PDB file of C-alpha atoms in Angstrom:
ATOM      1  CA  MET X  21    -116.332  11.047  34.235  1.00 70.00           C
ATOM      2  CA  THR X  22    -113.313  13.647  35.542  1.00 72.00           C
ATOM      3  CA  ALA X  23    -110.141  13.357  33.942  1.00 71.00           C
ATOM      4  CA  THR X  24    -106.498  14.740  34.498  1.00 70.00           C
ATOM      5  CA  MET X  25    -103.935  16.013  32.504  1.00 71.00           C
ATOM      6  CA  THR X  26    -101.733  12.760  32.989  1.00 71.00           C
ATOM      7  CA  ASP X  27    -104.616  11.311  30.657  1.00 84.00           C
ATOM      8  CA  TYR X  28    -104.534  13.811  27.700  1.00 92.00           C
ATOM      9  CA  ALA X  29    -100.711  14.126  28.314  1.00 91.00           C
ATOM     10  CA  THR X  30    -101.715  10.909  26.192  1.00 90.00           C
ATOM     11  CA  TYR X  31    -102.060  12.109  23.134  1.00 92.00           C
ATOM     12  CA  LYS X  32     -99.224  12.557  20.095  1.00 90.00           C
ATOM     13  CA  HIS X  33    -100.832  15.028  17.618  1.00 93.00           C
ATOM     14  CA  PHE X  34    -102.179  17.155  20.861  1.00 96.00           C
ATOM     15  CA  ASN X  35    -101.397  19.454  23.344  1.00 96.00           C
ATOM     16  CA  VAL X  36    -103.816  19.661  25.969  1.00 96.00           C
ATOM     17  CA  SER X  37    -103.532  22.391  29.540  1.00 96.00           C
ATOM     18  CA  MET X  38    -105.751  23.704  31.527  1.00 96.00           C
ATOM     19  CA  PRO X  39    -104.426  27.566  31.618  1.00 96.00           C
ATOM     20  CA  SER X  40    -106.720  28.417  33.851  1.00 96.00           C
ATOM     21  CA  ALA X  41    -110.391  26.557  36.124  1.00 95.00           C
ATOM     22  CA  HIS X  42    -112.522  24.441  34.267  1.00 96.00           C
ATOM     23  CA  VAL X  43    -110.416  25.915  30.602  1.00 98.00           C
ATOM     24  CA  ALA X  44    -109.445  24.225  28.288  1.00 97.00           C
ATOM     25  CA  HIS X  45    -106.908  24.899  25.446  1.00 98.00           C
ATOM     26  CA  VAL X  46    -106.250  22.175  23.115  1.00 98.00           C
ATOM     27  CA  GLU X  47    -103.632  22.640  19.685  1.00 97.00           C
ATOM     28  CA  ILE X  48    -102.956  20.650  16.883  1.00 96.00           C
ATOM     29  CA  ASN X  49     -99.332  19.574  17.093  1.00 95.00           C
ATOM     30  CA  ARG X  50     -97.555  19.111  15.012  1.00 93.00           C
ATOM     31  CA  PRO X  51     -96.101  22.874  13.169  1.00 95.00           C
ATOM     32  CA  ALA X  52     -93.261  21.374  11.132  1.00 92.00           C
ATOM     33  CA  LYS X  53     -96.271  20.329   9.105  1.00 92.00           C
ATOM     34  CA  LEU X  54     -97.876  23.464   9.587  1.00 94.00           C
ATOM     35  CA  ASN X  55    -100.497  21.212  11.258  1.00 94.00           C
ATOM     36  CA  ALA X  56    -101.889  19.988   8.263  1.00 93.00           C
ATOM     37  CA  PHE X  57    -103.355  16.076   9.743  1.00 91.00           C
ATOM     38  CA  HIS X  58    -102.288  12.871   7.600  1.00 83.00           C
ATOM     39  CA  GLN X  59    -103.355  10.271   8.121  1.00 67.00           C
ATOM     40  CA  GLU X  60    -100.656   7.013   9.003  1.00 62.00           C
ATOM     41  CA  CYS X  61    -102.440   4.703  10.852  1.00 49.00           C
ATOM     42  CA  VAL X  62    -105.311   7.488  10.547  1.00 67.00           C
ATOM     43  CA  GLN X  63    -104.061   8.568  13.905  1.00 83.00           C
ATOM     44  CA  MET X  64    -104.764  11.909  13.608  1.00 89.00           C
ATOM     45  CA  TRP X  65    -107.463  12.173  13.053  1.00 90.00           C
ATOM     46  CA  LEU X  66    -108.830   9.226  15.241  1.00 92.00           C
ATOM     47  CA  GLU X  67    -107.263  10.435  18.151  1.00 94.00           C
ATOM     48  CA  TYR X  68    -108.904  14.722  17.246  1.00 96.00           C
ATOM     49  CA  GLY X  69    -112.247  12.623  17.746  1.00 96.00           C
ATOM     50  CA  GLN X  70    -111.176  10.479  20.759  1.00 96.00           C
ATOM     51  CA  LEU X  71    -110.004  13.834  22.796  1.00 97.00           C
ATOM     52  CA  PHE X  72    -112.749  16.093  21.517  1.00 97.00           C
ATOM     53  CA  ARG X  73    -114.855  13.116  22.932  1.00 97.00           C
ATOM     54  CA  ALA X  74    -113.408  12.673  26.350  1.00 96.00           C
ATOM     55  CA  LEU X  75    -113.750  16.680  26.588  1.00 97.00           C
ATOM     56  CA  SER X  76    -117.043  16.177  26.410  1.00 97.00           C
ATOM     57  CA  VAL X  77    -117.513  14.601  29.549  1.00 96.00           C
ATOM     58  CA  ASP X  78    -114.749  15.644  31.288  1.00 96.00           C
ATOM     59  CA  ALA X  79    -117.126  17.238  34.387  1.00 95.00           C
ATOM     60  CA  SER X  80    -113.904  19.715  35.125  1.00 95.00           C
ATOM     61  CA  VAL X  81    -113.961  20.597  32.075  1.00 97.00           C
ATOM     62  CA  ARG X  82    -116.856  23.349  31.245  1.00 97.00           C
ATOM     63  CA  ALA X  83    -114.853  25.474  28.105  1.00 98.00           C
ATOM     64  CA  ILE X  84    -112.526  24.448  25.577  1.00 98.00           C
ATOM     65  CA  VAL X  85    -109.968  26.517  22.650  1.00 98.00           C
ATOM     66  CA  LEU X  86    -108.857  24.860  20.127  1.00 98.00           C
ATOM     67  CA  SER X  87    -105.474  25.954  18.295  1.00 98.00           C
ATOM     68  CA  GLY X  88    -102.766  25.691  16.486  1.00 97.00           C
ATOM     69  CA  ALA X  89     -99.265  25.223  17.427  1.00 97.00           C
ATOM     70  CA  GLY X  90     -96.112  27.354  16.175  1.00 96.00           C
ATOM     71  CA  ASP X  91     -97.345  31.083  14.354  1.00 93.00           C
ATOM     72  CA  ARG X  92     -96.971  29.691  10.436  1.00 96.00           C
ATOM     73  CA  ALA X  93    -100.739  27.477  10.358  1.00 97.00           C
ATOM     74  CA  PHE X  94    -103.127  27.130  12.768  1.00 97.00           C
ATOM     75  CA  CYS X  95    -104.044  23.322   9.950  1.00 96.00           C
ATOM     76  CA  SER X  96    -102.346  23.460   6.074  1.00 95.00           C
ATOM     77  CA  GLY X  97    -104.957  20.872   5.437  1.00 92.00           C
ATOM     78  CA  LEU X  98    -105.063  17.815   4.961  1.00 86.00           C
ATOM     79  CA  ASP X  99    -101.266  16.325   4.123  1.00 82.00           C
ATOM     80  CA  ILE X 100    -102.376  14.702   0.527  1.00 73.00           C
ATOM     81  CA  THR X 101     -99.263  12.980   0.322  1.00 70.00           C
ATOM     82  CA  SER X 102    -100.183  10.616   2.856  1.00 62.00           C
ATOM     83  CA  ALA X 103    -104.073  10.616   1.509  1.00 57.00           C
ATOM     84  CA  PRO X 104    -104.651   7.426   0.353  1.00 54.00           C
ATOM     85  CA  GLU X 105    -107.875   8.023  -0.721  1.00 52.00           C
ATOM     86  CA  LEU X 106    -106.368  10.351  -3.967  1.00 51.00           C
ATOM     87  CA  THR X 107    -103.325   9.256  -4.364  1.00 49.00           C
ATOM     88  CA  SER X 108    -104.352   5.952  -5.506  1.00 50.00           C
ATOM     89  CA  SER X 109    -106.620   6.433  -7.887  1.00 45.00           C
ATOM     90  CA  THR X 110    -105.000   7.072 -10.170  1.00 40.00           C
ATOM     91  CA  SER X 111    -102.883   3.618 -10.013  1.00 40.00           C
ATOM     92  CA  SER X 112    -105.749   1.775  -9.214  1.00 40.00           C
ATOM     93  CA  SER X 113    -107.473   2.668 -12.049  1.00 37.00           C
ATOM     94  CA  SER X 114    -104.910   2.685 -15.156  1.00 37.00           C
ATOM     95  CA  ASN X 115    -103.835  -1.217 -12.806  1.00 40.00           C
ATOM     96  CA  SER X 116    -107.820  -2.463 -13.267  1.00 38.00           C
ATOM     97  CA  SER X 117    -108.189  -5.415 -14.916  1.00 38.00           C
ATOM     98  CA  GLY X 118    -111.378  -6.081 -17.244  1.00 38.00           C
ATOM     99  CA  GLY X 119    -114.516  -7.142 -16.922  1.00 39.00           C
ATOM    100  CA  GLY X 120    -115.886  -4.336 -14.313  1.00 40.00           C
ATOM    101  CA  GLY X 121    -113.156  -5.469 -11.731  1.00 41.00           C
ATOM    102  CA  GLY X 122    -111.375  -2.954  -9.847  1.00 41.00           C
ATOM    103  CA  GLY X 123    -108.596  -1.863  -8.274  1.00 45.00           C
ATOM    104  CA  GLY X 124    -107.859  -1.217  -4.602  1.00 52.00           C
ATOM    105  CA  GLY X 125    -106.528  -4.897  -4.655  1.00 59.00           C
ATOM    106  CA  GLY X 126    -108.585  -6.317  -6.991  1.00 78.00           C
ATOM    107  CA  MET X 127    -112.096  -4.774  -5.069  1.00 84.00           C
ATOM    108  CA  ASP X 128    -114.525  -4.237  -7.550  1.00 91.00           C
ATOM    109  CA  PRO X 129    -116.086  -0.062  -7.950  1.00 93.00           C
ATOM    110  CA  ALA X 130    -119.278  -0.734  -5.656  1.00 94.00           C
ATOM    111  CA  ARG X 131    -116.954  -2.447  -2.867  1.00 93.00           C
ATOM    112  CA  ARG X 132    -114.547   0.151  -2.854  1.00 92.00           C
ATOM    113  CA  ALA X 133    -117.350   2.822  -3.315  1.00 93.00           C
ATOM    114  CA  PHE X 134    -118.401   1.250   0.451  1.00 93.00           C
ATOM    115  CA  ALA X 135    -115.689   0.942   2.195  1.00 92.00           C
ATOM    116  CA  LEU X 136    -114.293   4.953   1.012  1.00 90.00           C
ATOM    117  CA  ARG X 137    -117.960   5.268   2.265  1.00 92.00           C
ATOM    118  CA  ARG X 138    -117.287   4.009   5.237  1.00 92.00           C
ATOM    119  CA  HIS X 139    -114.513   5.820   5.368  1.00 87.00           C
ATOM    120  CA  ILE X 140    -114.981   9.567   4.420  1.00 90.00           C
ATOM    121  CA  ARG X 141    -117.850   8.995   7.037  1.00 93.00           C
ATOM    122  CA  GLU X 142    -115.550   8.293   9.925  1.00 91.00           C
ATOM    123  CA  PHE X 143    -113.431  10.892   9.168  1.00 90.00           C
ATOM    124  CA  GLN X 144    -116.535  13.250   9.432  1.00 92.00           C
ATOM    125  CA  ASP X 145    -117.074  11.833  12.593  1.00 95.00           C
ATOM    126  CA  CYS X 146    -113.978  12.556  14.140  1.00 94.00           C
ATOM    127  CA  ILE X 147    -114.072  16.096  13.281  1.00 95.00           C
ATOM    128  CA  GLY X 148    -117.887  17.136  13.934  1.00 96.00           C
ATOM    129  CA  ALA X 149    -117.091  15.422  17.745  1.00 97.00           C
ATOM    130  CA  ALA X 150    -116.301  19.001  18.051  1.00 97.00           C
ATOM    131  CA  ALA X 151    -119.071  20.231  16.919  1.00 97.00           C
ATOM    132  CA  ALA X 152    -120.503  16.567  19.083  1.00 97.00           C
ATOM    133  CA  CYS X 153    -119.017  18.389  22.351  1.00 97.00           C
ATOM    134  CA  GLU X 154    -121.335  19.246  25.267  1.00 97.00           C
ATOM    135  CA  LYS X 155    -118.866  22.211  25.903  1.00 98.00           C
ATOM    136  CA  PRO X 156    -118.660  24.973  24.196  1.00 98.00           C
ATOM    137  CA  VAL X 157    -115.224  25.091  21.714  1.00 98.00           C
ATOM    138  CA  ILE X 158    -113.572  28.724  20.646  1.00 98.00           C
ATOM    139  CA  ALA X 159    -111.606  27.981  17.758  1.00 98.00           C
ATOM    140  CA  VAL X 160    -108.595  30.344  17.194  1.00 98.00           C
ATOM    141  CA  LEU X 161    -107.336  31.088  13.667  1.00 98.00           C
ATOM    142  CA  HIS X 162    -104.381  31.825  13.011  1.00 98.00           C
ATOM    143  CA  GLY X 163    -101.525  31.577   9.409  1.00 97.00           C
ATOM    144  CA  ILE X 164    -102.747  29.874   7.283  1.00 98.00           C
ATOM    145  CA  ALA X 165    -105.970  27.876   7.715  1.00 97.00           C
ATOM    146  CA  TYR X 166    -106.741  25.732   4.664  1.00 97.00           C
ATOM    147  CA  GLY X 167    -109.545  23.041   3.482  1.00 95.00           C
ATOM    148  CA  LEU X 168    -109.893  20.150   6.026  1.00 95.00           C
ATOM    149  CA  ALA X 169    -109.707  24.329   8.668  1.00 96.00           C
ATOM    150  CA  ILE X 170    -112.499  24.897   7.099  1.00 97.00           C
ATOM    151  CA  ASP X 171    -113.822  22.394   8.230  1.00 96.00           C
ATOM    152  CA  ILE X 172    -112.505  22.094  12.196  1.00 97.00           C
ATOM    153  CA  ALA X 173    -113.615  25.531  12.522  1.00 97.00           C
ATOM    154  CA  CYS X 174    -117.468  24.806  10.412  1.00 97.00           C
ATOM    155  CA  CYS X 175    -117.676  22.437  13.957  1.00 97.00           C
ATOM    156  CA  ALA X 176    -116.364  25.622  16.668  1.00 98.00           C
ATOM    157  CA  ASP X 177    -119.518  27.246  18.695  1.00 98.00           C
ATOM    158  CA  VAL X 178    -117.173  30.559  18.458  1.00 98.00           C
ATOM    159  CA  ARG X 179    -114.236  31.229  15.888  1.00 98.00           C
ATOM    160  CA  LEU X 180    -111.987  34.465  16.677  1.00 98.00           C
ATOM    161  CA  CYS X 181    -108.989  34.639  14.251  1.00 98.00           C
ATOM    162  CA  ALA X 182    -105.902  37.158  13.552  1.00 98.00           C
ATOM    163  CA  ALA X 183    -105.092  39.890  11.076  1.00 98.00           C
ATOM    164  CA  ASP X 184    -102.674  37.288   8.601  1.00 97.00           C
ATOM    165  CA  THR X 185    -104.947  34.627   8.564  1.00 98.00           C
ATOM    166  CA  ARG X 186    -105.579  33.299   4.768  1.00 98.00           C
ATOM    167  CA  PHE X 187    -108.485  31.176   4.681  1.00 98.00           C
ATOM    168  CA  CYS X 188    -109.485  28.641   1.513  1.00 97.00           C
ATOM    169  CA  VAL X 189    -112.311  25.835   1.208  1.00 97.00           C
ATOM    170  CA  LYS X 190    -108.591  24.109  -1.276  1.00 94.00           C
ATOM    171  CA  GLU X 191    -110.415  20.623  -2.194  1.00 93.00           C
ATOM    172  CA  VAL X 192    -111.296  21.832  -5.717  1.00 94.00           C
ATOM    173  CA  ASP X 193    -107.911  22.407  -6.622  1.00 93.00           C
ATOM    174  CA  ILE X 194    -107.459  18.683  -5.691  1.00 89.00           C
ATOM    175  CA  GLY X 195    -110.190  17.452  -8.241  1.00 92.00           C
ATOM    176  CA  ILE X 196    -112.381  17.056  -5.558  1.00 92.00           C
ATOM    177  CA  ALA X 197    -115.423  18.146  -3.352  1.00 92.00           C
ATOM    178  CA  ALA X 198    -115.070  18.613   0.492  1.00 92.00           C
ATOM    179  CA  ASP X 199    -116.299  15.761   1.924  1.00 91.00           C
ATOM    180  CA  ILE X 200    -115.619  16.267   5.641  1.00 92.00           C
ATOM    181  CA  GLY X 201    -118.355  19.262   6.469  1.00 92.00           C
ATOM    182  CA  THR X 202    -117.679  22.517   5.111  1.00 95.00           C
ATOM    183  CA  LEU X 203    -120.232  22.723   2.877  1.00 95.00           C
ATOM    184  CA  THR X 204    -122.840  21.615   4.885  1.00 95.00           C
ATOM    185  CA  ARG X 205    -121.918  23.324   8.016  1.00 96.00           C
ATOM    186  CA  LEU X 206    -121.050  26.777   6.424  1.00 96.00           C
ATOM    187  CA  PRO X 207    -124.655  27.696   3.936  1.00 95.00           C
ATOM    188  CA  LYS X 208    -125.827  28.089   8.187  1.00 94.00           C
ATOM    189  CA  VAL X 209    -122.678  28.933   9.017  1.00 95.00           C
ATOM    190  CA  VAL X 210    -122.401  32.251   7.054  1.00 95.00           C
ATOM    191  CA  GLY X 211    -125.470  33.051   5.826  1.00 87.00           C
ATOM    192  CA  CYS X 212    -124.483  33.818   2.419  1.00 93.00           C
ATOM    193  CA  GLY X 213    -125.302  30.825  -0.670  1.00 94.00           C
ATOM    194  CA  SER X 214    -123.738  33.317  -2.974  1.00 97.00           C
ATOM    195  CA  TRP X 215    -120.649  34.089  -1.130  1.00 97.00           C
ATOM    196  CA  VAL X 216    -120.282  29.932   0.585  1.00 97.00           C
ATOM    197  CA  ARG X 217    -120.444  28.811  -3.179  1.00 97.00           C
ATOM    198  CA  GLU X 218    -117.599  31.528  -4.882  1.00 97.00           C
ATOM    199  CA  VAL X 219    -115.060  30.514  -2.359  1.00 97.00           C
ATOM    200  CA  ALA X 220    -115.901  27.160  -2.606  1.00 97.00           C
ATOM    201  CA  LEU X 221    -116.358  26.546  -6.407  1.00 97.00           C
ATOM    202  CA  THR X 222    -113.148  28.718  -7.257  1.00 97.00           C
ATOM    203  CA  ALA X 223    -110.768  27.449  -3.917  1.00 96.00           C
ATOM    204  CA  ARG X 224    -109.408  31.405  -4.002  1.00 97.00           C
ATOM    205  CA  VAL X 225    -108.138  32.772  -0.033  1.00 98.00           C
ATOM    206  CA  TRP X 226    -109.993  35.341   1.902  1.00 97.00           C
ATOM    207  CA  GLY X 227    -108.459  37.009   4.549  1.00 97.00           C
ATOM    208  CA  SER X 228    -109.662  38.612   8.758  1.00 97.00           C
ATOM    209  CA  GLU X 229    -111.655  40.984   7.598  1.00 97.00           C
ATOM    210  CA  GLU X 230    -113.767  39.424   4.575  1.00 97.00           C
ATOM    211  CA  ALA X 231    -114.343  36.331   7.276  1.00 97.00           C
ATOM    212  CA  VAL X 232    -115.126  39.159   9.871  1.00 97.00           C
ATOM    213  CA  SER X 233    -117.471  40.960   7.187  1.00 96.00           C
ATOM    214  CA  VAL X 234    -119.426  37.945   5.633  1.00 97.00           C
ATOM    215  CA  GLY X 235    -119.413  36.148   9.523  1.00 96.00           C
ATOM    216  CA  PHE X 236    -117.431  33.491   9.393  1.00 97.00           C
ATOM    217  CA  VAL X 237    -115.699  34.848  12.681  1.00 98.00           C
ATOM    218  CA  SER X 238    -116.242  36.986  15.679  1.00 97.00           C
ATOM    219  CA  ARG X 239    -113.906  39.235  15.294  1.00 96.00           C
ATOM    220  CA  ALA X 240    -110.277  39.483  14.430  1.00 98.00           C
ATOM    221  CA  LEU X 241    -107.161  40.603  16.657  1.00 98.00           C
ATOM    222  CA  PRO X 242    -103.472  42.329  15.761  1.00 97.00           C
ATOM    223  CA  GLY X 243    -102.019  38.069  15.578  1.00 97.00           C
ATOM    224  CA  LYS X 244    -102.666  35.167  16.553  1.00 97.00           C
ATOM    225  CA  GLU X 245    -100.936  35.885  20.882  1.00 97.00           C
ATOM    226  CA  GLN X 246    -104.090  38.846  21.410  1.00 98.00           C
ATOM    227  CA  ALA X 247    -106.676  35.789  19.656  1.00 98.00           C
ATOM    228  CA  VAL X 248    -106.116  33.374  22.409  1.00 98.00           C
ATOM    229  CA  ALA X 249    -105.485  35.539  25.198  1.00 98.00           C
ATOM    230  CA  GLU X 250    -109.167  36.404  23.705  1.00 98.00           C
ATOM    231  CA  ALA X 251    -110.901  33.459  23.475  1.00 98.00           C
ATOM    232  CA  LEU X 252    -109.494  32.101  27.175  1.00 98.00           C
ATOM    233  CA  LYS X 253    -110.933  35.313  28.514  1.00 98.00           C
ATOM    234  CA  THR X 254    -114.003  34.390  26.643  1.00 98.00           C
ATOM    235  CA  ALA X 255    -113.693  30.471  27.824  1.00 98.00           C
ATOM    236  CA  ARG X 256    -113.790  31.437  30.810  1.00 97.00           C
ATOM    237  CA  LEU X 257    -116.261  33.735  31.328  1.00 97.00           C
ATOM    238  CA  MET X 258    -118.069  30.738  30.089  1.00 97.00           C
ATOM    239  CA  ALA X 259    -116.811  28.747  32.795  1.00 97.00           C
ATOM    240  CA  GLU X 260    -117.736  30.983  35.170  1.00 95.00           C
ATOM    241  CA  LYS X 261    -121.291  30.054  34.215  1.00 95.00           C
ATOM    242  CA  SER X 262    -123.627  27.354  35.411  1.00 95.00           C
ATOM    243  CA  PRO X 263    -122.408  25.288  33.575  1.00 95.00           C
ATOM    244  CA  LEU X 264    -126.435  23.080  33.134  1.00 95.00           C
ATOM    245  CA  GLY X 265    -126.970  26.717  31.184  1.00 95.00           C
ATOM    246  CA  VAL X 266    -124.335  27.316  29.013  1.00 96.00           C
ATOM    247  CA  GLN X 267    -124.989  23.298  27.120  1.00 96.00           C
ATOM    248  CA  GLY X 268    -128.414  23.145  27.619  1.00 96.00           C
ATOM    249  CA  THR X 269    -127.924  26.108  25.633  1.00 96.00           C
ATOM    250  CA  LYS X 270    -124.828  25.031  23.358  1.00 96.00           C
ATOM    251  CA  ALA X 271    -127.677  21.836  22.774  1.00 96.00           C
ATOM    252  CA  LEU X 272    -130.712  23.924  21.774  1.00 96.00           C
ATOM    253  CA  VAL X 273    -128.752  26.043  19.130  1.00 96.00           C
ATOM    254  CA  ASN X 274    -127.854  23.356  17.764  1.00 94.00           C
ATOM    255  CA  TYR X 275    -131.544  21.537  17.959  1.00 95.00           C
ATOM    256  CA  SER X 276    -132.667  24.826  16.033  1.00 95.00           C
ATOM    257  CA  VAL X 277    -130.552  25.362  13.422  1.00 92.00           C
ATOM    258  CA  ASP X 278    -131.709  22.170  12.005  1.00 91.00           C
ATOM    259  CA  HIS X 279    -135.607  22.252  12.996  1.00 95.00           C
ATOM    260  CA  THR X 280    -138.202  24.207  12.755  1.00 96.00           C
ATOM    261  CA  THR X 281    -139.290  27.021  15.096  1.00 97.00           C
ATOM    262  CA  GLN X 282    -141.843  25.225  16.754  1.00 97.00           C
ATOM    263  CA  GLU X 283    -140.017  22.506  16.793  1.00 97.00           C
ATOM    264  CA  GLY X 284    -137.374  24.118  18.248  1.00 96.00           C
ATOM    265  CA  LEU X 285    -139.627  25.699  21.110  1.00 96.00           C
ATOM    266  CA  ASP X 286    -140.662  22.419  22.676  1.00 96.00           C
ATOM    267  CA  TYR X 287    -137.823  21.045  22.396  1.00 95.00           C
ATOM    268  CA  THR X 288    -136.802  23.981  24.220  1.00 96.00           C
ATOM    269  CA  ALA X 289    -139.637  23.817  26.443  1.00 97.00           C
ATOM    270  CA  VAL X 290    -138.981  19.275  27.290  1.00 95.00           C
ATOM    271  CA  TRP X 291    -135.782  20.265  28.289  1.00 94.00           C
ATOM    272  CA  ASN X 292    -136.176  23.171  30.572  1.00 94.00           C
ATOM    273  CA  ALA X 293    -138.963  21.476  32.283  1.00 95.00           C
ATOM    274  CA  ALA X 294    -135.844  18.816  33.957  1.00 93.00           C
ATOM    275  CA  ALA X 295    -133.210  21.425  34.490  1.00 93.00           C
ATOM    276  CA  ILE X 296    -134.546  24.677  35.296  1.00 91.00           C
ATOM    277  CA  GLN X 297    -135.616  22.268  38.941  1.00 93.00           C
ATOM    278  CA  ALA X 298    -131.599  22.148  39.512  1.00 94.00           C
ATOM    279  CA  PRO X 299    -130.651  24.486  42.317  1.00 94.00           C
ATOM    280  CA  ASP X 300    -128.151  26.580  39.384  1.00 91.00           C
ATOM    281  CA  PRO X 301    -130.988  29.349  38.775  1.00 90.00           C
ATOM    282  CA  ALA X 302    -131.491  30.084  42.355  1.00 92.00           C
ATOM    283  CA  ILE X 303    -127.795  30.468  43.350  1.00 93.00           C
ATOM    284  CA  ALA X 304    -127.446  32.920  39.966  1.00 91.00           C
ATOM    285  CA  ILE X 305    -129.958  35.122  41.020  1.00 93.00           C
ATOM    286  CA  GLN X 306    -129.192  34.972  44.672  1.00 91.00           C
ATOM    287  CA  ALA X 307    -125.232  35.705  43.462  1.00 91.00           C
ATOM    288  CA  THR X 308    -126.496  37.887  41.983  1.00 90.00           C
ATOM    289  CA  MET X 309    -128.449  40.082  44.389  1.00 91.00           C
ATOM    290  CA  GLN X 310    -125.589  40.051  46.317  1.00 91.00           C
ATOM    291  CA  LYS X 311    -122.703  40.743  43.804  1.00 89.00           C
ATOM    292  CA  LYS X 312    -120.545  37.759  44.177  1.00 89.00           C
ATOM    293  CA  LYS X 313    -119.595  35.555  42.016  1.00 89.00           C
ATOM    294  CA  ALA X 314    -121.547  31.842  41.837  1.00 90.00           C
ATOM    295  CA  THR X 315    -119.941  28.428  42.589  1.00 92.00           C
ATOM    296  CA  PHE X 316    -121.436  26.079  40.076  1.00 93.00           C
ATOM    297  CA  ALA X 317    -121.281  22.155  40.567  1.00 92.00           C
ATOM    298  CA  LYS X 318    -119.673  20.264  38.007  1.00 92.00           C
ATOM    299  CA  LEU X 319    -121.816  18.337  35.668  1.00 91.00           C
TER     300      LEU X 319
END
């Protein structure tokens, strides 16, 4: 399936452009609110999931860059003024009737828990759509990157940042544990359990140098403009390669993170038993020998 830029223009909270061949640039577009996600009709995060699912199957797209509109923030997290499960819990419990009844329109605690679980799972699935996307995703963090920003960034395949970026796993400051993916993905991204626990349990802010030193980002660039330019350059390099090779590499790396070495090797063998029958390897080898740029079919 190949979408057009007209299709992507229908998204209210995200700007989508094609700055070069096969490269999509997605901007979180709520700069006046520091690109915070709000939950009015749950439209924003549902759109995010729909967008990345569409990009995943768009044959004209081979690599994606994700950034935030404006200079102040990549994403400042969840707009808690519109988060019903956060703002209503106190009033609901104070208005509960006796005999085991709960708040939330007379819903008992068990049924309210089931409803909240479905809500959280849906939110997780939408934010996780970038990780599930078949195409590589490069996140460019800048300015404020708090709370949900870390969930989003952990789903990217590559992370770059501007030197002014301020990171924070913010959730304990509002009395909850991060539940959209940070506590699951960040330990695998960074690999230092002590550091992950420190920043998650304290909600302290850390900067770009620390982000590089612990491996949360690949590189820190002087500013947002330079970071976006570097991300687009990297995306163009990815987009020039065989989409079979690039998308296969993402799938195999992601699989291997959650499986044993032998399971990863077995899965890779099965995957490449099919993939290497494509013409792409011969095209790539011939182009290298002739010192020409290879052209690959869409996938």
